[in-house]
């Protein structure tokens, strides 16, 4: 199966962030690219657990090959699939999580050099911490109380101490809960901050360029994204809300235009669109732009898929069982998107170089088919 779209390149570099928190000012603009196309001719499925809602890509064993972790909502487990380095994976292993795990994130929570998992479980109001052994297994499990409706989890260093901290969105409580890490796998008691109604996901970025990480939270029931500016010590100021399309679900940051300032993109289910907010560098945004997708975009990635230096958008579309890809033009606009078939009812999309060819690949978690689908990127330069 092959999907392709040809388009001309213009002027900015955007790669998917390669760290959990990266200051926008650390990036310099790249020179213009050349005409390129986006192609995913190699597509395959891997079995997951029951009703997989989330997939994350990271290095879970010692071979430096990207692996997958999948949160299985219906089987209360996490599937781990260790990569072979060519875009294929070994047979999955299952690890228990708390009740109704919805989102999984990968990071070194105890600073032992091994990747760990953090799994937000909506049913239990907990984030399950699984401490990695460096071989794709886990030595310890800790269930951290974060409050009702723990729908998503994000990791980053929020207080500048070099240790990963944790942000959980509390769907039922209209808040996010922040747990500051001690660097040994334990966390300080959680502190909660109010958001707009129905927080579904959060991303961490320095939106006002003051050197302190901020939070952006997609709030489903209020058609808004809440911005909480950080103080640099792991605490946050009162939120500011920005209107999105209808039923925002996933929020991601990236460099969408050419000014090297952090921007936001938010997938919106009911309006079948992505709301794009171009940042000013002060924490404010210019008037939003809405980019059409297929029906009910859940997961969202902001990434340069074809190497032309411009950020593209990729969404996992629940209503049509597709991935929508909109090619960026480098000025905050996007060309008309293409759709590629996924497994049934995808809810999450992740980005990583699964076959180590230097191009970002895609993975979707498909809830109705109990699979993850692998899309190996064969984007290439096309002749003018």
Short mmCIF file of C-alpha atoms in Angstrom, two decimals:
data_model
loop_
_atom_site.label_atom_id
_atom_site.label_comp_id
_atom_site.label_asym_id
_atom_site.label_seq_id
_atom_site.Cartn_x
_atom_site.Cartn_y
_atom_site.Cartn_z
CA UNK A 1 0.00 0.00 0.00
CA UNK A 2 1.45 3.38 -1.01
CA UNK A 3 0.37 6.91 -0.23
CA UNK A 4 2.10 9.92 -1.73
CA UNK A 5 1.67 13.64 -2.07
CA UNK A 6 3.99 15.96 -3.99
CA UNK A 7 4.51 19.55 -2.95
CA UNK A 8 7.08 22.33 -3.12
CA UNK A 9 9.18 23.35 -0.16
CA UNK A 10 9.81 26.87 1.17
CA UNK A 11 11.82 27.96 4.22
CA UNK A 12 12.04 26.52 7.79
CA UNK A 13 13.36 23.51 9.68
CA UNK A 14 11.18 21.51 12.01
CA UNK A 15 12.07 18.14 13.39
CA UNK A 16 9.97 16.36 15.98
CA UNK A 17 11.46 17.26 19.37
CA UNK A 18 14.19 14.80 20.35
CA UNK A 19 14.02 15.62 24.04
CA UNK A 20 11.23 15.80 26.57
CA UNK A 21 11.69 19.54 26.96
CA UNK A 22 13.62 21.70 24.54
CA UNK A 23 13.80 25.49 24.51
CA UNK A 24 12.62 26.96 21.25
CA UNK A 25 15.50 29.40 21.22
CA UNK A 26 17.94 26.48 20.99
CA UNK A 27 16.91 25.92 17.38
CA UNK A 28 18.12 27.88 14.38
CA UNK A 29 16.26 28.15 11.11
CA UNK A 30 17.41 25.87 8.29
CA UNK A 31 17.88 26.87 4.64
CA UNK A 32 15.10 26.23 2.13
CA UNK A 33 14.53 22.64 1.05
CA UNK A 34 13.68 21.20 -2.34
CA UNK A 35 10.45 19.75 -3.75
CA UNK A 36 9.61 16.54 -1.92
CA UNK A 37 6.83 14.04 -1.45
CA UNK A 38 5.46 12.09 1.50
CA UNK A 39 5.28 8.34 0.91
CA UNK A 40 4.53 5.37 3.18
CA UNK A 41 4.75 2.32 0.88
CA UNK A 42 5.64 -0.13 3.67
CA UNK A 43 2.78 -0.69 6.11
CA UNK A 44 2.41 -3.55 8.59
CA UNK A 45 0.42 -4.49 11.70
CA UNK A 46 1.56 -5.80 15.07
CA UNK A 47 -0.77 -7.34 17.62
CA UNK A 48 -1.37 -5.45 20.87
CA UNK A 49 -3.60 -6.14 23.88
CA UNK A 50 -7.30 -5.41 24.11
CA UNK A 51 -8.43 -1.91 23.07
CA UNK A 52 -5.02 -0.21 22.71
CA UNK A 53 -5.46 3.53 23.21
CA UNK A 54 -1.90 4.84 23.28
CA UNK A 55 1.51 4.00 21.82
CA UNK A 56 4.92 5.48 22.66
CA UNK A 57 8.32 4.98 21.01
CA UNK A 58 11.57 4.73 22.98
CA UNK A 59 14.68 2.67 23.71
CA UNK A 60 13.48 0.03 26.18
CA UNK A 61 16.45 -2.34 25.96
CA UNK A 62 20.20 -1.94 25.40
CA UNK A 63 20.44 -2.31 21.61
CA UNK A 64 19.74 1.33 20.65
CA UNK A 65 16.87 0.19 18.39
CA UNK A 66 13.48 1.94 18.86
CA UNK A 67 10.85 -0.10 20.70
CA UNK A 68 7.11 0.33 21.32
CA UNK A 69 5.04 0.54 24.51
CA UNK A 70 1.25 0.28 24.15
CA UNK A 71 -1.40 1.08 26.79
CA UNK A 72 -4.24 -1.47 26.54
CA UNK A 73 -7.42 0.02 28.01
CA UNK A 74 -9.44 -3.19 27.75
CA UNK A 75 -6.88 -5.60 29.24
CA UNK A 76 -5.41 -3.34 31.97
CA UNK A 77 -1.92 -3.89 30.64
CA UNK A 78 1.00 -2.49 28.71
CA UNK A 79 2.36 -4.30 25.67
CA UNK A 80 6.09 -4.00 24.97
CA UNK A 81 7.34 -4.74 21.45
CA UNK A 82 11.12 -4.72 21.05
CA UNK A 83 12.34 -3.53 17.67
CA UNK A 84 14.51 -5.44 15.23
CA UNK A 85 15.88 -2.29 13.63
CA UNK A 86 14.14 -2.75 10.28
CA UNK A 87 10.66 -1.62 11.28
CA UNK A 88 9.59 -5.08 12.47
CA UNK A 89 9.22 -6.19 16.08
CA UNK A 90 9.65 -9.21 18.28
CA UNK A 91 6.62 -10.89 19.84
CA UNK A 92 5.04 -8.65 22.42
CA UNK A 93 5.33 -9.01 26.19
CA UNK A 94 2.52 -7.98 28.54
CA UNK A 95 2.90 -6.14 31.84
CA UNK A 96 0.02 -5.35 34.24
CA UNK A 97 -1.10 -1.76 34.80
CA UNK A 98 -3.82 -0.18 36.93
CA UNK A 99 -7.52 -0.10 35.96
CA UNK A 100 -8.29 1.26 32.46
CA UNK A 101 -4.83 2.47 31.34
CA UNK A 102 -5.22 5.15 28.70
CA UNK A 103 -1.86 6.82 28.02
CA UNK A 104 1.77 5.66 28.21
CA UNK A 105 4.96 7.75 28.24
CA UNK A 106 8.63 6.68 28.23
CA UNK A 107 11.46 8.27 30.23
CA UNK A 108 14.24 7.53 32.71
CA UNK A 109 12.42 8.23 35.97
CA UNK A 110 15.10 6.99 38.39
CA UNK A 111 18.23 8.10 36.49
CA UNK A 112 19.73 4.63 36.21
CA UNK A 113 20.23 4.86 32.46
CA UNK A 114 17.27 2.57 31.68
CA UNK A 115 13.97 3.67 30.16
CA UNK A 116 10.93 3.46 32.44
CA UNK A 117 7.20 3.72 31.72
CA UNK A 118 4.54 6.02 33.14
CA UNK A 119 0.97 4.84 32.46
CA UNK A 120 -2.08 7.01 33.22
CA UNK A 121 -5.13 4.93 34.20
CA UNK A 122 -8.49 6.63 33.90
CA UNK A 123 -10.36 4.07 36.01
CA UNK A 124 -8.09 4.14 39.06
CA UNK A 125 -6.96 7.77 39.13
CA UNK A 126 -3.34 6.59 39.19
CA UNK A 127 -0.18 6.75 37.14
CA UNK A 128 1.60 3.40 37.17
CA UNK A 129 5.39 3.68 37.18
CA UNK A 130 7.22 0.67 35.73
CA UNK A 131 10.98 0.83 36.33
CA UNK A 132 12.96 -0.68 33.48
CA UNK A 133 15.71 -3.28 33.77
CA UNK A 134 17.45 -2.25 30.52
CA UNK A 135 16.44 -5.45 28.75
CA UNK A 136 12.85 -4.59 27.88
CA UNK A 137 11.47 -5.80 31.20
CA UNK A 138 10.60 -4.04 34.44
CA UNK A 139 11.85 -4.62 37.98
CA UNK A 140 9.40 -2.57 40.06
CA UNK A 141 5.87 -1.20 39.82
CA UNK A 142 4.56 1.78 41.78
CA UNK A 143 1.02 3.17 41.53
CA UNK A 144 1.05 6.93 42.07
CA UNK A 145 -2.17 8.66 43.16
CA UNK A 146 -2.92 11.61 40.88
CA UNK A 147 -6.70 12.06 41.19
CA UNK A 148 -9.86 11.07 39.36
CA UNK A 149 -9.96 10.42 35.65
CA UNK A 150 -6.19 10.23 35.05
CA UNK A 151 -6.50 10.42 31.29
CA UNK A 152 -3.02 11.33 30.08
CA UNK A 153 0.54 11.73 31.32
CA UNK A 154 3.45 13.88 30.13
CA UNK A 155 7.07 13.85 31.33
CA UNK A 156 9.59 16.68 31.56
CA UNK A 157 11.94 18.52 33.91
CA UNK A 158 9.62 21.18 35.32
CA UNK A 159 11.80 22.49 38.17
CA UNK A 160 15.25 22.44 36.57
CA UNK A 161 16.83 19.85 38.87
CA UNK A 162 17.69 17.39 36.10
CA UNK A 163 15.05 14.85 37.15
CA UNK A 164 11.91 14.00 35.20
CA UNK A 165 8.63 15.25 36.61
CA UNK A 166 5.12 14.11 35.77
CA UNK A 167 1.96 15.90 34.61
CA UNK A 168 -1.36 14.02 34.65
CA UNK A 169 -4.60 15.41 33.24
CA UNK A 170 -7.61 14.78 35.49
CA UNK A 171 -10.57 14.53 33.15
CA UNK A 172 -13.16 14.29 35.95
CA UNK A 173 -11.72 17.11 38.08
CA UNK A 174 -10.94 19.77 35.44
CA UNK A 175 -7.33 20.04 36.51
CA UNK A 176 -3.82 18.81 35.91
CA UNK A 177 -1.77 17.27 38.71
CA UNK A 178 1.99 17.84 38.85
CA UNK A 179 4.30 15.40 40.65
CA UNK A 180 7.92 16.53 40.98
CA UNK A 181 10.45 13.72 40.71
CA UNK A 182 13.25 13.14 43.21
CA UNK A 183 15.46 11.40 40.65
CA UNK A 184 15.28 7.99 42.32
CA UNK A 185 11.89 6.96 40.92
CA UNK A 186 9.92 8.51 43.78
CA UNK A 187 7.85 11.68 43.59
CA UNK A 188 6.80 14.48 45.89
CA UNK A 189 3.06 14.77 46.66
CA UNK A 190 1.02 16.04 43.74
CA UNK A 191 -0.09 19.65 43.35
CA UNK A 192 -3.15 20.37 41.21
CA UNK A 193 -3.88 23.32 38.91
CA UNK A 194 -7.26 24.23 37.44
CA UNK A 195 -7.83 23.98 33.69
CA UNK A 196 -10.85 24.55 31.49
CA UNK A 197 -13.43 21.73 31.48
CA UNK A 198 -12.50 18.24 30.28
CA UNK A 199 -8.67 18.17 30.10
CA UNK A 200 -7.64 15.33 27.78
CA UNK A 201 -3.93 15.82 27.07
CA UNK A 202 -1.00 18.08 27.92
CA UNK A 203 2.29 19.06 26.34
CA UNK A 204 5.35 20.71 27.91
CA UNK A 205 7.19 23.58 26.19
CA UNK A 206 8.71 26.98 26.94
CA UNK A 207 6.01 29.03 25.26
CA UNK A 208 7.08 32.45 26.55
CA UNK A 209 10.86 31.89 26.17
CA UNK A 210 11.67 32.70 29.79
CA UNK A 211 13.66 29.48 30.29
CA UNK A 212 10.90 27.78 32.33
CA UNK A 213 8.67 24.99 31.00
CA UNK A 214 4.99 25.79 30.53
CA UNK A 215 1.95 23.55 30.07
CA UNK A 216 -0.62 23.51 27.28
CA UNK A 217 -3.74 21.42 27.99
CA UNK A 218 -6.43 20.43 25.47
CA UNK A 219 -9.82 20.74 27.20
CA UNK A 220 -12.49 18.72 25.40
CA UNK A 221 -15.68 20.02 27.02
CA UNK A 222 -14.88 23.72 26.77
CA UNK A 223 -13.43 23.96 23.23
CA UNK A 224 -10.27 25.52 24.60
CA UNK A 225 -6.59 24.99 25.21
CA UNK A 226 -5.44 26.10 28.68
CA UNK A 227 -1.95 27.60 29.01
CA UNK A 228 -0.26 27.47 32.43
CA UNK A 229 2.99 29.42 32.58
CA UNK A 230 5.73 27.92 34.70
CA UNK A 231 7.71 29.66 37.42
CA UNK A 232 10.77 27.45 36.92
CA UNK A 233 10.42 25.70 40.28
CA UNK A 234 7.72 23.24 39.23
CA UNK A 235 4.82 25.54 40.11
CA UNK A 236 2.49 27.24 37.64
CA UNK A 237 0.51 30.45 37.39
CA UNK A 238 -3.23 30.75 36.79
CA UNK A 239 -4.26 29.53 33.37
CA UNK A 240 -5.09 31.47 30.23
CA UNK A 241 -7.58 29.87 27.82
CA UNK A 242 -7.59 30.10 24.03
CA UNK A 243 -10.56 29.01 21.91
CA UNK A 244 -10.04 26.00 19.63
CA UNK A 245 -12.23 24.07 17.22
CA UNK A 246 -14.92 21.80 18.66
CA UNK A 247 -13.94 19.02 21.11
CA UNK A 248 -10.14 19.43 21.33
CA UNK A 249 -8.37 16.21 22.19
CA UNK A 250 -4.60 16.20 21.58
CA UNK A 251 -2.19 19.14 21.85
CA UNK A 252 1.39 19.23 20.54
CA UNK A 253 3.98 21.94 20.19
CA UNK A 254 6.46 22.47 17.39
CA UNK A 255 8.02 25.02 15.03
CA UNK A 256 5.30 25.43 12.44
CA UNK A 257 6.44 28.62 10.74
CA UNK A 258 9.81 30.21 10.05
CA UNK A 259 10.27 32.43 13.08
CA UNK A 260 11.85 29.81 15.43
CA UNK A 261 9.18 30.57 18.06
CA UNK A 262 7.16 27.72 19.64
CA UNK A 263 3.72 27.10 18.13
CA UNK A 264 0.81 24.84 19.12
CA UNK A 265 -1.45 22.46 17.23
CA UNK A 266 -4.64 20.95 18.67
CA UNK A 267 -6.71 18.14 17.13
CA UNK A 268 -10.47 18.77 17.35
CA UNK A 269 -12.84 15.81 17.05
CA UNK A 270 -16.22 17.39 16.39
CA UNK A 271 -14.94 19.89 13.84
CA UNK A 272 -12.63 17.34 12.13
CA UNK A 273 -9.76 19.80 12.13
CA UNK A 274 -6.50 20.85 13.71
CA UNK A 275 -6.37 24.29 15.30
CA UNK A 276 -2.96 25.90 14.72
CA UNK A 277 -1.68 28.68 17.00
CA UNK A 278 1.44 30.55 15.84
CA UNK A 279 3.39 31.80 18.83
CA UNK A 280 4.74 35.30 19.35
CA UNK A 281 7.44 34.23 21.84
CA UNK A 282 5.72 36.01 24.71
CA UNK A 283 3.24 33.23 25.44
CA UNK A 284 0.60 34.87 23.26
CA UNK A 285 -0.59 33.60 19.88
CA UNK A 286 -1.73 35.06 16.60
CA UNK A 287 -5.24 34.37 15.35
CA UNK A 288 -5.75 30.63 15.02
CA UNK A 289 -5.95 28.75 11.73
CA UNK A 290 -7.98 25.56 11.29
CA UNK A 291 -6.68 22.77 9.07
CA UNK A 292 -9.21 20.18 7.88
CA UNK A 293 -8.68 16.46 8.53
CA UNK A 294 -10.74 13.32 8.06
CA UNK A 295 -13.45 12.55 10.65
CA UNK A 296 -12.69 12.68 14.37
CA UNK A 297 -8.94 13.28 14.66
CA UNK A 298 -7.73 11.95 18.02
CA UNK A 299 -3.95 11.62 18.11
CA UNK A 300 -1.72 14.32 16.60
CA UNK A 301 1.93 14.66 15.56
CA UNK A 302 3.80 17.78 14.44
CA UNK A 303 6.81 16.60 12.45
CA UNK A 304 8.75 17.15 9.23
CA UNK A 305 7.83 13.95 7.40
CA UNK A 306 9.57 14.64 4.10
CA UNK A 307 12.74 16.42 5.16
CA UNK A 308 11.99 19.72 3.43
CA UNK A 309 12.47 21.71 6.63
CA UNK A 310 8.76 22.43 7.20
CA UNK A 311 6.53 21.01 9.93
CA UNK A 312 3.75 18.73 8.70
CA UNK A 313 0.66 17.50 10.58
CA UNK A 314 -0.37 13.87 11.03
CA UNK A 315 -3.57 12.84 12.83
CA UNK A 316 -5.11 9.50 13.80
CA UNK A 317 -8.72 9.74 12.60
CA UNK A 318 -11.11 7.58 14.62
CA UNK A 319 -14.17 8.17 12.45
CA UNK A 320 -12.60 7.09 9.14
CA UNK A 321 -9.83 4.74 10.37
CA UNK A 322 -7.21 6.80 8.59
CA UNK A 323 -4.12 8.89 9.14
CA UNK A 324 -4.49 12.40 7.71
CA UNK A 325 -1.28 14.10 6.60
CA UNK A 326 -1.16 17.80 5.78
CA UNK A 327 2.09 19.09 4.30
CA UNK A 328 3.39 22.33 5.77
CA UNK A 329 4.46 25.24 3.59
CA UNK A 330 6.73 26.82 6.19
CA UNK A 331 4.60 29.90 6.86
CA UNK A 332 1.99 28.30 9.13
CA UNK A 333 -0.22 27.13 6.27
CA UNK A 334 -0.73 23.58 5.04
CA UNK A 335 -1.57 21.99 1.72
CA UNK A 336 -4.69 19.87 1.34
CA UNK A 337 -4.18 16.61 3.20
CA UNK A 338 -4.04 12.99 2.14
CA UNK A 339 -5.46 9.99 4.02
CA UNK A 340 -3.86 6.59 4.57
CA UNK A 341 -5.78 3.60 5.93
CA UNK A 342 -5.02 2.41 9.45
CA UNK A 343 -6.40 -0.36 11.59
CA UNK A 344 -9.92 0.22 12.89
CA UNK A 345 -10.62 3.25 15.10
CA UNK A 346 -7.14 4.68 15.77
CA UNK A 347 -6.83 6.93 18.81
CA UNK A 348 -3.11 7.66 19.01
CA UNK A 349 -0.19 8.38 16.68
CA UNK A 350 3.52 8.28 17.56
CA UNK A 351 6.63 9.30 15.61
CA UNK A 352 10.11 7.76 15.56
CA UNK A 353 12.77 6.36 13.24
CA UNK A 354 11.86 2.68 13.52
CA UNK A 355 14.17 1.35 10.80
CA UNK A 356 17.04 3.78 11.41
CA UNK A 357 17.12 5.25 7.93
CA UNK A 358 16.99 8.85 9.16
CA UNK A 359 13.32 9.42 8.25
CA UNK A 360 10.52 9.70 10.84
CA UNK A 361 8.08 6.79 10.75
CA UNK A 362 4.53 6.65 12.16
CA UNK A 363 2.69 4.21 14.44
CA UNK A 364 -1.02 4.24 15.27
CA UNK A 365 -2.82 2.47 18.14
CA UNK A 366 -6.02 0.97 16.69
CA UNK A 367 -8.62 0.35 19.38
CA UNK A 368 -11.15 -1.75 17.43
CA UNK A 369 -8.62 -4.07 15.76
CA UNK A 370 -6.32 -4.53 18.79
CA UNK A 371 -3.27 -3.66 16.73
CA UNK A 372 -0.62 -1.05 16.16
CA UNK A 373 0.02 -0.16 12.53
CA UNK A 374 3.55 0.67 11.38
CA UNK A 375 4.07 3.20 8.55
CA UNK A 376 7.67 3.23 7.29
CA UNK A 377 8.53 6.55 5.70
CA UNK A 378 9.93 6.48 2.18
CA UNK A 379 9.63 10.20 1.52
CA UNK A 380 12.25 11.34 -1.00
CA UNK A 381 13.28 14.32 -3.06
CA UNK A 382 11.32 14.60 -6.29
CA UNK A 383 12.52 16.18 -9.49
CA UNK A 384 11.43 19.81 -9.99
#
